[in-house]
Structures are given as C-alpha cells and as structure tokens.
Tab-separated table of C-alpha atoms in Angstrom:
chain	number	residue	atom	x	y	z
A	96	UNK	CA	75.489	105.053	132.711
A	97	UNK	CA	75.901	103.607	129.587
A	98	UNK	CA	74.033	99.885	128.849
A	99	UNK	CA	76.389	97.221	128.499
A	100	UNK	CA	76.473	94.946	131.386
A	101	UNK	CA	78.476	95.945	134.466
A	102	UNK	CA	81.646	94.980	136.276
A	103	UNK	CA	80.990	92.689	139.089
A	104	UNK	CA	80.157	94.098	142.496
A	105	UNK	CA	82.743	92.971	144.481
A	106	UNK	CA	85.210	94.133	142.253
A	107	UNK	CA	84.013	97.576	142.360
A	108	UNK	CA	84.085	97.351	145.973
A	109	UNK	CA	87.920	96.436	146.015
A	110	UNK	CA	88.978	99.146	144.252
A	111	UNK	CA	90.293	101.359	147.369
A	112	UNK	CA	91.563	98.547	148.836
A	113	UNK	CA	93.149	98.193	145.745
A	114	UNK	CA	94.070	101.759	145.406
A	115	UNK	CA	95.239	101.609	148.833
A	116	UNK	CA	97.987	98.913	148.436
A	117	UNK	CA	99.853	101.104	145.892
A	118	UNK	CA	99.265	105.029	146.211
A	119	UNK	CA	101.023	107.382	143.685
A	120	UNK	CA	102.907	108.625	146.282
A	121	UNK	CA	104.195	105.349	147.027
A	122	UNK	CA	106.201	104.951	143.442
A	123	UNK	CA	107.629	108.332	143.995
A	124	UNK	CA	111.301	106.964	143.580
A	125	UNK	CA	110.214	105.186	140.571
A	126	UNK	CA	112.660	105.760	137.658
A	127	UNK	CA	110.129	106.973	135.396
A	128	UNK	CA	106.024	107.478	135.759
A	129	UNK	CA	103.794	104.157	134.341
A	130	UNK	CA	101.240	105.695	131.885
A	131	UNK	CA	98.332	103.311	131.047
A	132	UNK	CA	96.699	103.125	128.274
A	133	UNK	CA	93.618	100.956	127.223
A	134	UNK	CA	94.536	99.819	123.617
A	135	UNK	CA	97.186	99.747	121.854
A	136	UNK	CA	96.867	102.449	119.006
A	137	UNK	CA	96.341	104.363	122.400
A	138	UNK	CA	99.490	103.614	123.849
A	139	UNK	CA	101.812	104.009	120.965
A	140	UNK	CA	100.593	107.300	120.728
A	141	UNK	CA	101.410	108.006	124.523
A	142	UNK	CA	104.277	106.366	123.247
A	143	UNK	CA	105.389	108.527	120.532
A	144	UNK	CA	104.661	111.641	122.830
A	145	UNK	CA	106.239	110.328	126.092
A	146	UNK	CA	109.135	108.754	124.619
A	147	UNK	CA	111.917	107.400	127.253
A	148	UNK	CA	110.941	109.408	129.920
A	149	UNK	CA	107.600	107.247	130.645
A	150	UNK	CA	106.910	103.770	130.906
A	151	UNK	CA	103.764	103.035	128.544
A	152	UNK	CA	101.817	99.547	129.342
A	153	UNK	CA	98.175	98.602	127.313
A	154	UNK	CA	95.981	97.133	129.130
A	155	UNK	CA	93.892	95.336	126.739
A	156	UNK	CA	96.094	92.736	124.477
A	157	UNK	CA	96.315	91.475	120.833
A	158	UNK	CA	93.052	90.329	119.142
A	159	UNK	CA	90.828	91.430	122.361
A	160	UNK	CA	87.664	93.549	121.308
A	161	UNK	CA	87.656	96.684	123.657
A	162	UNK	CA	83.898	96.592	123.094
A	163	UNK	CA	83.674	93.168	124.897
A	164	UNK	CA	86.674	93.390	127.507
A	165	UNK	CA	85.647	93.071	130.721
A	166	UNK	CA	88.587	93.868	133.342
A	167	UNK	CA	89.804	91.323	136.168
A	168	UNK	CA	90.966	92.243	139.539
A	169	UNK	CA	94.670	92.452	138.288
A	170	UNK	CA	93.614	95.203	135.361
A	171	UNK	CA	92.180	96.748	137.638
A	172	UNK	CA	95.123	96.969	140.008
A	173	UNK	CA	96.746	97.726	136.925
A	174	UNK	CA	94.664	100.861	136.232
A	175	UNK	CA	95.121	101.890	139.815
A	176	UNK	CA	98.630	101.725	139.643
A	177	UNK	CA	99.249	103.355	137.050
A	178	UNK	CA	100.525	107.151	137.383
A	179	UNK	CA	98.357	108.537	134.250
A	180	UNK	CA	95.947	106.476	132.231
A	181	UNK	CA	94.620	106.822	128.537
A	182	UNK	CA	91.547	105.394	127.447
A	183	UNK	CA	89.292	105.902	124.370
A	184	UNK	CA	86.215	107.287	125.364
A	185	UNK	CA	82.963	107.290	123.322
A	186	UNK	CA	82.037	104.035	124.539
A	187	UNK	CA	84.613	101.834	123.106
A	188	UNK	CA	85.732	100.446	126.228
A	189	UNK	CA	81.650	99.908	127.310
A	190	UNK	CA	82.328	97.074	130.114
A	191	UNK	CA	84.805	99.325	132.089
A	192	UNK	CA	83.583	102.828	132.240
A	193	UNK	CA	82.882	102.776	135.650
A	194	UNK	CA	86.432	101.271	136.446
A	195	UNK	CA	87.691	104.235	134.368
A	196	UNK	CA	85.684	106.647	135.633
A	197	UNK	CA	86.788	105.667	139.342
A	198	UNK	CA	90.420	106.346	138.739
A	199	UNK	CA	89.944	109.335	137.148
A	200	UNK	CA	87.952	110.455	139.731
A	201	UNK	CA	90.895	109.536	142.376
A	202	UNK	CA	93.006	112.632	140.806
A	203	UNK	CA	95.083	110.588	138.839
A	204	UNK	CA	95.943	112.513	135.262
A	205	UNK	CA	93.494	110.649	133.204
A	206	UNK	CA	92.167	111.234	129.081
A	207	UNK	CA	89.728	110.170	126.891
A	208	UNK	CA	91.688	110.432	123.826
A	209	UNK	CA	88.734	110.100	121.436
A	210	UNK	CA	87.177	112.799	123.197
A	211	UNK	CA	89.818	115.524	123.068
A	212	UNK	CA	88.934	115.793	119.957
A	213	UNK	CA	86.476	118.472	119.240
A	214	UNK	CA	83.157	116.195	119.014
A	215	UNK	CA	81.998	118.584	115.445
A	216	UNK	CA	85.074	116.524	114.000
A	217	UNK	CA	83.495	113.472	114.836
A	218	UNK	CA	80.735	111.240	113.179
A	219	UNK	CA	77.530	110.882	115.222
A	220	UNK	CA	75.862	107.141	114.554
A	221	UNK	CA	72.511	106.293	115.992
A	222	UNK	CA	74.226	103.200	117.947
A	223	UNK	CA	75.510	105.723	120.069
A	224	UNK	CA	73.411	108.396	121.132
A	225	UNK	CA	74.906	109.656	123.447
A	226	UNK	CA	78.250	109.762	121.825
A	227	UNK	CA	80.653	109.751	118.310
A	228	UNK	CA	81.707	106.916	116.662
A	229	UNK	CA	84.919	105.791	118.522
A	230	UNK	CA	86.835	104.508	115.902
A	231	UNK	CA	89.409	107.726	115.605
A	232	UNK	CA	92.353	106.536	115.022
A	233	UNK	CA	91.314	105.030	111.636
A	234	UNK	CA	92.287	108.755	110.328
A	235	UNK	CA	96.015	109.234	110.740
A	236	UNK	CA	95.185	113.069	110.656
A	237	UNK	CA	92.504	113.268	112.879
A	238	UNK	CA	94.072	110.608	115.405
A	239	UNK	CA	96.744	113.602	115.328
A	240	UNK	CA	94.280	115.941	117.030
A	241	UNK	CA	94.878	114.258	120.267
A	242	UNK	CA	98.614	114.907	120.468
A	243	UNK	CA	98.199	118.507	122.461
A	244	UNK	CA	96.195	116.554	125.118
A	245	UNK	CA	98.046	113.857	125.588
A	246	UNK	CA	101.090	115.768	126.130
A	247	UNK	CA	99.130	118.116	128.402
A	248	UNK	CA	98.248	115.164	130.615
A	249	UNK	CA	101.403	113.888	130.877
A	250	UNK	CA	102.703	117.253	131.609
A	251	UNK	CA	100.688	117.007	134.597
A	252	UNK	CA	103.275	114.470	135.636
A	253	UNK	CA	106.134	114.965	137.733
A	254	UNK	CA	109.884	116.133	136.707
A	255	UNK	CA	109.082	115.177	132.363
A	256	UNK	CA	111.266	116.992	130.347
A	257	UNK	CA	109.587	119.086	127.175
A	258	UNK	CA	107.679	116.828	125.521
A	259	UNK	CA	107.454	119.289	122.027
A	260	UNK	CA	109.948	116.935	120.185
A	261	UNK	CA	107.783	113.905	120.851
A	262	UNK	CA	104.745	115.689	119.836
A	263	UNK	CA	106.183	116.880	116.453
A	264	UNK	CA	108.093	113.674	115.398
A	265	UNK	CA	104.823	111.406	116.104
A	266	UNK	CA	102.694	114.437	114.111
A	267	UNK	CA	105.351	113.816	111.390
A	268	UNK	CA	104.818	110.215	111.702
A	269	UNK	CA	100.987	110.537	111.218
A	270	UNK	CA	101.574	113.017	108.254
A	271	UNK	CA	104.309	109.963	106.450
A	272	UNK	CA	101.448	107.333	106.847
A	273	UNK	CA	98.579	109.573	105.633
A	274	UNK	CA	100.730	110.474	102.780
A	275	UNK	CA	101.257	106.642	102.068
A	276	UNK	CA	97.736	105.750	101.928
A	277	UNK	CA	96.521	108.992	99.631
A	278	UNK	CA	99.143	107.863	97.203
A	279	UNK	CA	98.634	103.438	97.095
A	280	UNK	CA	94.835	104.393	97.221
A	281	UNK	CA	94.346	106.971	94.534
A	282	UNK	CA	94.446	104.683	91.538
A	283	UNK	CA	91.657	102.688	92.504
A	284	UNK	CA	88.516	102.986	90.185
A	285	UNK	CA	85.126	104.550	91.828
A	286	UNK	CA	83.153	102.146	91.244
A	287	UNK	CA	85.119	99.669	93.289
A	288	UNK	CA	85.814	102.161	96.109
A	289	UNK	CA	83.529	100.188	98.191
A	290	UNK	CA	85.137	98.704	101.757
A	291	UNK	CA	82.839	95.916	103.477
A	292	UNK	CA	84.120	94.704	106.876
A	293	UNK	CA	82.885	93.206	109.475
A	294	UNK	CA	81.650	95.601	112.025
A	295	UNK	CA	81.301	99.831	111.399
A	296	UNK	CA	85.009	100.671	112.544
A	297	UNK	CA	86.120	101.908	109.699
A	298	UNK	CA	83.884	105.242	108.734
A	299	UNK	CA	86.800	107.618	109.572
A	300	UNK	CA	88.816	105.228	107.004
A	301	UNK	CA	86.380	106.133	104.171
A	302	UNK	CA	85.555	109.825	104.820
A	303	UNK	CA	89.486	110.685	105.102
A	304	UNK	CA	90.094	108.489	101.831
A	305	UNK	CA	86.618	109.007	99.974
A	306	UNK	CA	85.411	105.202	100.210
A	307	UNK	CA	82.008	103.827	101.061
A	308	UNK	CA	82.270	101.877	103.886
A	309	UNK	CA	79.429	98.927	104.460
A	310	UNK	CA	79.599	96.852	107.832
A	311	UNK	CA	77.727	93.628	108.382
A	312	UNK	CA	77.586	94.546	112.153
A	313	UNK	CA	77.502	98.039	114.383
A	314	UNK	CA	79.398	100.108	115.806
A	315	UNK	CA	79.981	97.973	118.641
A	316	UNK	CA	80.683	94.186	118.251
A	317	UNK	CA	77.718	93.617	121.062
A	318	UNK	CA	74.506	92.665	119.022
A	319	UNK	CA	74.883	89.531	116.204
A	320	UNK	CA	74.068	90.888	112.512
A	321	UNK	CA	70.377	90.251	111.367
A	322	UNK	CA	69.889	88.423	108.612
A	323	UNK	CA	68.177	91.559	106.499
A	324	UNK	CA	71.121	93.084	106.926
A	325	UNK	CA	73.147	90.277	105.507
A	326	UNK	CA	70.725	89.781	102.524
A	327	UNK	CA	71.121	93.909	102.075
A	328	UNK	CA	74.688	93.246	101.843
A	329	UNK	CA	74.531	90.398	99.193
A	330	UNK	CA	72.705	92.462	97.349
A	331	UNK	CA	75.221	95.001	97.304
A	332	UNK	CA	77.953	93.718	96.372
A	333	UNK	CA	76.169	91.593	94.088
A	334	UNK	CA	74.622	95.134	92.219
A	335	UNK	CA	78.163	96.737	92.592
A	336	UNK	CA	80.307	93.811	91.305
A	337	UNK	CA	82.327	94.468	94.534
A	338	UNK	CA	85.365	92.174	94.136
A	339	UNK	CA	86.607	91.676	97.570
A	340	UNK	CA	85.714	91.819	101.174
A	341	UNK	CA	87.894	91.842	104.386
A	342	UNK	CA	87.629	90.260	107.659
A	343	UNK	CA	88.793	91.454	110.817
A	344	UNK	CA	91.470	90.232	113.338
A	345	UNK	CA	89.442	90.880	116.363
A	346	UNK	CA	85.339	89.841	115.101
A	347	UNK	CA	84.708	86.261	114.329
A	348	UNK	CA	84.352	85.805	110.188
A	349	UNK	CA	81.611	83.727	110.579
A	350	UNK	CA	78.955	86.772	109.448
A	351	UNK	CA	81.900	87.472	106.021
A	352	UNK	CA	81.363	83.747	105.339
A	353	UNK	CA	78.057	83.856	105.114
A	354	UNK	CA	78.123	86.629	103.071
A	355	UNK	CA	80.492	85.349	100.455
A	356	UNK	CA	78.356	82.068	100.499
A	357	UNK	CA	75.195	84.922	99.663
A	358	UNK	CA	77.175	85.917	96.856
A	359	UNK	CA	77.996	83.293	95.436
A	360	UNK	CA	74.216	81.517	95.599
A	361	UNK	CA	73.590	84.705	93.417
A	362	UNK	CA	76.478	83.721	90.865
A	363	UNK	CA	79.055	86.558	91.598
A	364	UNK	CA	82.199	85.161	93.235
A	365	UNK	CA	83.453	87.750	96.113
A	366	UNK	CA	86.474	86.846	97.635
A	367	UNK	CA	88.234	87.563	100.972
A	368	UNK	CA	90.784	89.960	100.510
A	369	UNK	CA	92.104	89.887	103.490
A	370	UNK	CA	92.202	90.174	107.478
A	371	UNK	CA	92.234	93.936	108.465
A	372	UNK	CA	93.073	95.450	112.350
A	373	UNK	CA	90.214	97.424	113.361
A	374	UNK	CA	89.959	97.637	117.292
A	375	UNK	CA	93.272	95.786	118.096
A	376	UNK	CA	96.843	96.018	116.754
A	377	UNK	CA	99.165	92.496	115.672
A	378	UNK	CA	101.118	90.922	118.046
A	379	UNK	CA	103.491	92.827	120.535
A	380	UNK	CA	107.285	93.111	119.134
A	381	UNK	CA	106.300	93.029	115.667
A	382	UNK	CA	105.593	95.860	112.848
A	383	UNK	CA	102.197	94.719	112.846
A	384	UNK	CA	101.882	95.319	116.518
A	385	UNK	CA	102.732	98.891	115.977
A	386	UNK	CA	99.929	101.262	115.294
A	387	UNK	CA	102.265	102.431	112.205
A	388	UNK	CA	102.358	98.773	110.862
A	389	UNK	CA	98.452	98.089	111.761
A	390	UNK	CA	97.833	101.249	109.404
A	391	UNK	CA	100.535	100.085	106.825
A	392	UNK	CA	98.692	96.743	106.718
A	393	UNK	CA	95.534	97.726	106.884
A	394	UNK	CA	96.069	100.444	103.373
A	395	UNK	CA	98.258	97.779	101.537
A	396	UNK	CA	95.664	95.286	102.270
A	397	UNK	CA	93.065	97.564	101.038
A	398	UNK	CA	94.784	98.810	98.288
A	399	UNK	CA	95.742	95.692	96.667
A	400	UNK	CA	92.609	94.083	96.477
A	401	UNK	CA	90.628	96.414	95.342
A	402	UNK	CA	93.326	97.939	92.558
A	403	UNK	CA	95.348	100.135	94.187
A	404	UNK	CA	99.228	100.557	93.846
A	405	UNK	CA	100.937	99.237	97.026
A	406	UNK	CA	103.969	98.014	96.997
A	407	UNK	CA	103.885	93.975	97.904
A	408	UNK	CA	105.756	94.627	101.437
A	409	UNK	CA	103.686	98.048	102.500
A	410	UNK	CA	105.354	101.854	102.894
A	411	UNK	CA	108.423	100.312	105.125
A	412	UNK	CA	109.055	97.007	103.093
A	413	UNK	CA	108.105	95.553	106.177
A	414	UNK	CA	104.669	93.681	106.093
C-alpha cells in the first residue's frame, strides 16, 4: 500500500456493483474492444499499437496531474468498463492504485506500462522506494520498450488482427522523434546544458540527451518545495549563468516565480523560457495533444532557449 491518501470507502465498495452493471461479456457484440488507458502519452501509444481495430479512451484529461487525480464514481465505471486498461505504474497514478489494482484483479487484460520495462533500465530516486522514477516516456527510446507488452495485452483480446504493423510503425515513430531531438539539441554549449523545471519529471529527458536536470519539487507533485531547496536553486543558476527556466503545463508556476524573483535579487536576470508538458499532453484534437507534438514541443522549446537549432514551428512545422 503505497501512502498517498485513499479513495473513499464507499466508492470502493461500489465497485462490483459497478462491475456488475456492465460485464465484459455483456459488450461482446461491440464493434471493436474499449482499451483504457490512464494518461494520455499512455493511450496514444495503445493507440499507435491498436490502431482501428480498438477503441482507445484516457481517463485522466488535459492539464490534470496523475500524481493528484483522484477518480469519481464515473472513472471508475469507466475503468470497469473498459475491455483492457493501461496505466503507468511506479506510483504515478498514487490516488488510484487500489482502483487499478481491483480491475486487474477481475481478469480483465490489464498493464503497467512503466513497469514492462525491465526495472535495471530505470532510475531509482529515494522519493520512491519502493519503485523507479515514473516518468518513462520522457525517452522516446525507452518509452519504445513497452511496445511488445502492450501488444501482448491486447492480444489477449478477442478476434484483433496482427498487431506487428502497429508495433513497427509507432517504433518508427519513436525512432523519427528521437532523431529530431539528438539533432535541434546537439549544438547547444555544455555549460548551458542545464534544464530546471518544476517538479523531477524530466530525468529520463537528460540521461537520453546528456543534460542536467534540476527540479524545484519531487518526483511527485504531493509535498510543496522547501525554501532551502529554492535558495539551492538560486544559487545555481546564479553560479551557472543558466539563461532560462521552464514551467510546466500541469504544476502551478508559483515555485519558478519565486525562483526567477531569487535570481534576480542576486542581479542575474533568468527568464522563463517556456511552458513544457511533463505529466499531461495539450488539448485533445490538436498536435500538442498528441504525445508526438507534446515531445516536438517540449525539444523545440528546450532547444531554443537554451541555443539549440530548432526550427521556429518544431520537426512537423506544426507547433
């Protein structure tokens, strides 16, 4: 049992009522099988895999932390509902493991997509003990690691065609973005290879694209930043001459206020270069609300404050 705070009671308790009202076996002349999946990088990878012959919903919508999201009564209908469900694992989605954990148990095909991977490919933090950092999918090439399993689950489901052809054109997808951000990042000096954000999501970022990655907050968007570690931060970037710091679409700014106000009482002028998606994609129908154009964004974004050589509209001309 992990220690963020629980789902209510009662709503625990409804969940085979819940399960009751709409059994698998009850959608069986449904045109195509509902897969679930928590977030949205998660589901456009289900996606990608699936193709046409699933129906892929997210749970958990634009500019929502997972960390925080606590499900209603309708998600969790939703969950139950659903023919195969995706969800992070590692304690990303902390307020609904039990929820989770329930359907899975109920037989339904069910994966922890973070924790498919093999965990010696993961980064251990101290915030979580007793698991890796969850914040996979900020490495297209690791985030690729889950594609057997996720096609193995959804195998698992009845009448799918081959699902090989999804597998390889979302594997080439991951290789085209990966490619992107080795080339629009390369040209950017050492010394300013230094990413501060808001909260520790973006480790997997760094070690895939060699930057040092400084967060205000945790691995988990739970506890408020101290103020030491604020004044630790000022100092950095004050030392390193850092030029620009990012906020992110899903934390409050308030803490990268402060800090540029911390840098600035010690005459260096920091500025904001920009809103990056770290635990939630842009709004759905747009490129942004893609996991492609979150991770287009996110490496223009990056690149061109801090000296790299993206083009103004990203690797599509799209942003």
């Amino acid at each position: 049992m992990n220690s963020y705070s629980r789902i209510p009671r009662r709503a625990l308790l409804a969940l085979p009522a819940l399960a009751g009202a709409s059994p698998m076996h009850a959608r069986a002349q449904a045109a195509r099988p509902t897969a679930l999946a928590t977030t949205g990088m998660i589901a456009d990878l289900v996606r990608g895999v699936g193709g046409t012959a699933i129906t892929t919903e997210t749970l958990i919508g634009e500019g929502v932390d997972p960390h925080l999201f606590r499900p209603t009564r309708n998600d969790i209908a939703r969950i139950l509902r659903a023919d195969a469900l995706f969800y992070n694992g590692h304690r990303l989605e902390g307020r609904m493991h039990e929820v989770l954990d329930r359907a899975a148990a109920q037989g339904k095909p069910s994966l922890a997509v973070a924790e498919a991977i093999p965990r010696s490919r993961l980064r251990q933090h101290d915030d979580y003990p007793d698991a890796a950092d969850p914040h996979v999918w900020m490495d297209p090439m690791l985030w690729a690691e889950a594609l057997p399993a996720i096609a193995a689950t959804l195998g698992r489901l009845p009448r799918l065609p081959s699902l090989d052809a999804g597998v390889a054109s979302t594997r080439a997808q991951l290789h085209r973005l990966d490619a992107y951000a080795r080339d629009v990042l390369a040209p950017i000096p050492a010394e300013r290879r230094v990413l501060v954000t808001a909260h520790d999501a973006f480790a997997y970022f760094g070690l895939r694209y060699q930057f040092q990655v400084e967060s205000i907050q945790g691995l988990s968007t739970e506890a408020e930043a101290s103020l030491a570690r604020i004044e630790a931060m000022v100092r950095l970037i004050v030392e390193r001459r850092i030029p620009a710091i990012f906020t992110e679409s899903s934390v409050p700014d308030r803490a990268v206020r402060a800090l540029i106000q911390g840098v600035a009482a010690r005459g260096h002028q920091v500025r904001l270069g920009g809103t990056l998606f770290s635990d939630s994609m842009g709004r759905p129908g747009t490129y942004r609300g893609t996991y492609e154009g979150m991770m287009d964004h996110n490496i223009t974004t990056i690149a061109r404050a801090l000296g790299g050589s993206a083009p103004e509209r990203g690797m599509n001309g799209r942003l």
